[in-house]
Coordinates of C-alpha atoms in Angstrom, one line a residue:
M1 CA 13.4 2.2 -5.9
K2 CA 10.5 3.9 -5.1
I3 CA 10.4 1.6 -1.9
N4 CA 14.0 3.1 -1.0
E5 CA 12.2 6.6 -1.2
W6 CA 9.7 6.2 1.3
A7 CA 11.8 4.4 3.7
D8 CA 14.5 7.4 3.7
N9 CA 11.3 9.4 4.5
L10 CA 10.1 7.3 7.1
S11 CA 13.1 7.0 8.8
L12 CA 12.7 10.8 9.8
F13 CA 10.3 10.0 12.2
E14 CA 12.7 8.4 15.7
D15 CA 9.3 6.9 17.2
G16 CA 6.4 4.9 16.8
T17 CA 3.2 7.4 17.9
D18 CA 4.8 10.2 15.0
R19 CA 4.9 7.1 12.5
L20 CA 1.5 6.8 12.5
T21 CA 0.6 10.1 13.3
Y22 CA 1.9 10.6 9.6
L23 CA -0.1 7.2 8.4
I24 CA -3.0 9.2 9.6
E25 CA -2.1 12.3 7.5
L26 CA -1.3 10.4 4.7
A27 CA -4.8 9.0 4.9
R28 CA -6.6 12.3 4.5
K29 CA -5.5 12.5 1.0
S30 CA -8.5 11.5 -1.2
T31 CA -7.7 7.6 -2.1
T32 CA -8.2 6.7 -6.1
L33 CA -10.2 4.2 -5.7
P34 CA -14.1 5.6 -6.8
Q35 CA -16.4 4.2 -4.8
E36 CA -18.4 2.4 -7.2
L37 CA -15.2 0.5 -7.7
R38 CA -15.5 -0.7 -3.9
T39 CA -16.4 -3.8 -4.9
K40 CA -16.0 -7.7 -2.9
D41 CA -14.1 -8.8 -5.8
R42 CA -11.8 -5.4 -5.2
L43 CA -11.3 -6.7 -1.4
V44 CA -8.4 -8.0 0.4
D45 CA -8.9 -10.9 2.2
G46 CA -7.4 -11.9 5.4
C47 CA -8.0 -7.9 6.4
M48 CA -9.4 -6.2 9.8
S49 CA -10.1 -3.4 7.8
Q50 CA -11.5 -3.0 4.2
I51 CA -9.1 -2.5 1.8
W52 CA -9.7 -2.3 -1.9
V53 CA -7.3 -2.8 -4.5
D54 CA -7.5 -2.1 -8.2
V55 CA -4.1 -2.6 -10.7
G56 CA -4.0 -1.1 -14.0
V57 CA -1.3 0.4 -16.8
V58 CA -1.9 3.8 -18.1
E59 CA 0.9 4.5 -20.6
D60 CA 2.6 1.9 -19.7
K61 CA 3.0 2.1 -16.0
V62 CA 1.6 0.4 -13.4
K63 CA -1.5 2.3 -11.5
V64 CA -2.9 0.9 -8.6
Y65 CA -5.9 2.4 -7.1
Y66 CA -7.0 2.0 -3.5
D67 CA -9.1 2.7 -0.6
S68 CA -9.7 1.3 3.0
D69 CA -12.5 2.2 5.8
A70 CA -9.4 2.4 8.4
M71 CA -6.8 5.4 8.7
I72 CA -3.8 3.9 9.7
T73 CA -4.5 1.1 6.8
K74 CA -5.5 3.5 3.9
G75 CA -2.2 5.1 4.9
I76 CA 0.2 2.2 4.9
T77 CA -2.4 1.0 1.3
S78 CA -0.9 4.7 0.4
I79 CA 2.6 3.9 0.9
V80 CA 2.0 0.4 -0.3
A81 CA 0.3 1.3 -3.7
D82 CA 2.5 4.2 -4.4
C83 CA 5.5 1.8 -4.4
F84 CA 4.0 0.0 -7.2
S85 CA 2.4 3.0 -9.0
D86 CA 4.1 5.0 -11.8
I87 CA 6.3 2.9 -12.5
P88 CA 6.8 0.4 -15.7
V89 CA 5.2 -2.9 -15.5
A90 CA 8.7 -5.3 -15.7
E91 CA 9.9 -2.8 -12.6
A92 CA 6.3 -3.6 -10.7
K93 CA 7.1 -7.5 -11.0
Q94 CA 10.2 -7.0 -9.4
I95 CA 8.6 -6.3 -6.1
T96 CA 8.9 -8.6 -3.2
H97 CA 7.2 -8.5 0.4
D98 CA 11.0 -8.4 2.2
D99 CA 11.5 -4.9 0.0
F100 CA 8.8 -3.6 2.3
Q101 CA 10.9 -4.3 5.1
S102 CA 13.0 -1.8 4.6
L103 CA 9.7 1.3 5.6
N104 CA 9.9 -0.7 8.9
I105 CA 6.4 -0.3 9.4
Q106 CA 5.7 -3.8 10.6
Q107 CA 6.5 -3.4 14.3
L108 CA 3.7 -0.5 14.2
L109 CA 1.6 -3.3 14.0
S110 CA -0.2 -6.2 15.9
Q111 CA 0.3 -9.8 14.4
Q112 CA -3.3 -9.3 12.9
R113 CA -2.3 -5.7 10.6
R114 CA 1.0 -7.6 9.5
N115 CA -0.8 -10.7 8.2
G116 CA -3.2 -7.6 6.1
L117 CA -0.2 -5.8 5.1
G118 CA 1.4 -8.9 3.6
N119 CA -2.3 -9.8 1.9
L120 CA -2.0 -6.5 0.9
I121 CA 1.3 -6.3 -1.1
E122 CA 0.8 -10.1 -2.3
T123 CA -2.4 -8.9 -3.6
I124 CA -1.4 -6.1 -5.5
R125 CA 1.4 -8.3 -6.8
K126 CA -0.5 -11.1 -8.3
K127 CA -2.5 -8.4 -10.0
V128 CA 0.6 -6.4 -11.3
H129 CA 1.8 -10.2 -12.3
V130 CA -0.9 -10.9 -14.8
L131 CA -0.7 -7.4 -16.5

């Protein structure tokens, strides 16, 4: 499962500051959602920052397209999007909120940002379940 690979990668950073720096580095890569698709219907509700997500299927594999207006949020979104992307739809439908606990990102976030992370995961899950 891709989440386990991310958990292993993130566990290499012993301290929260290093982990946050890594998230910002991830955010510097280009996003996968074109500017014209950053529309209100793709916004994740309940986030301090704006996060846009869209989900599709290419060659029987889920693709999550995203962008955010904040660096740390964008880095986190890139990880969550990758966990759902490039895997069969049936496998993506099995991913739960609890699967993301192993990433140990939550303790780096304020309560409101933790809620936003949960909303991001739930938004993607809902979009995956209608595929």
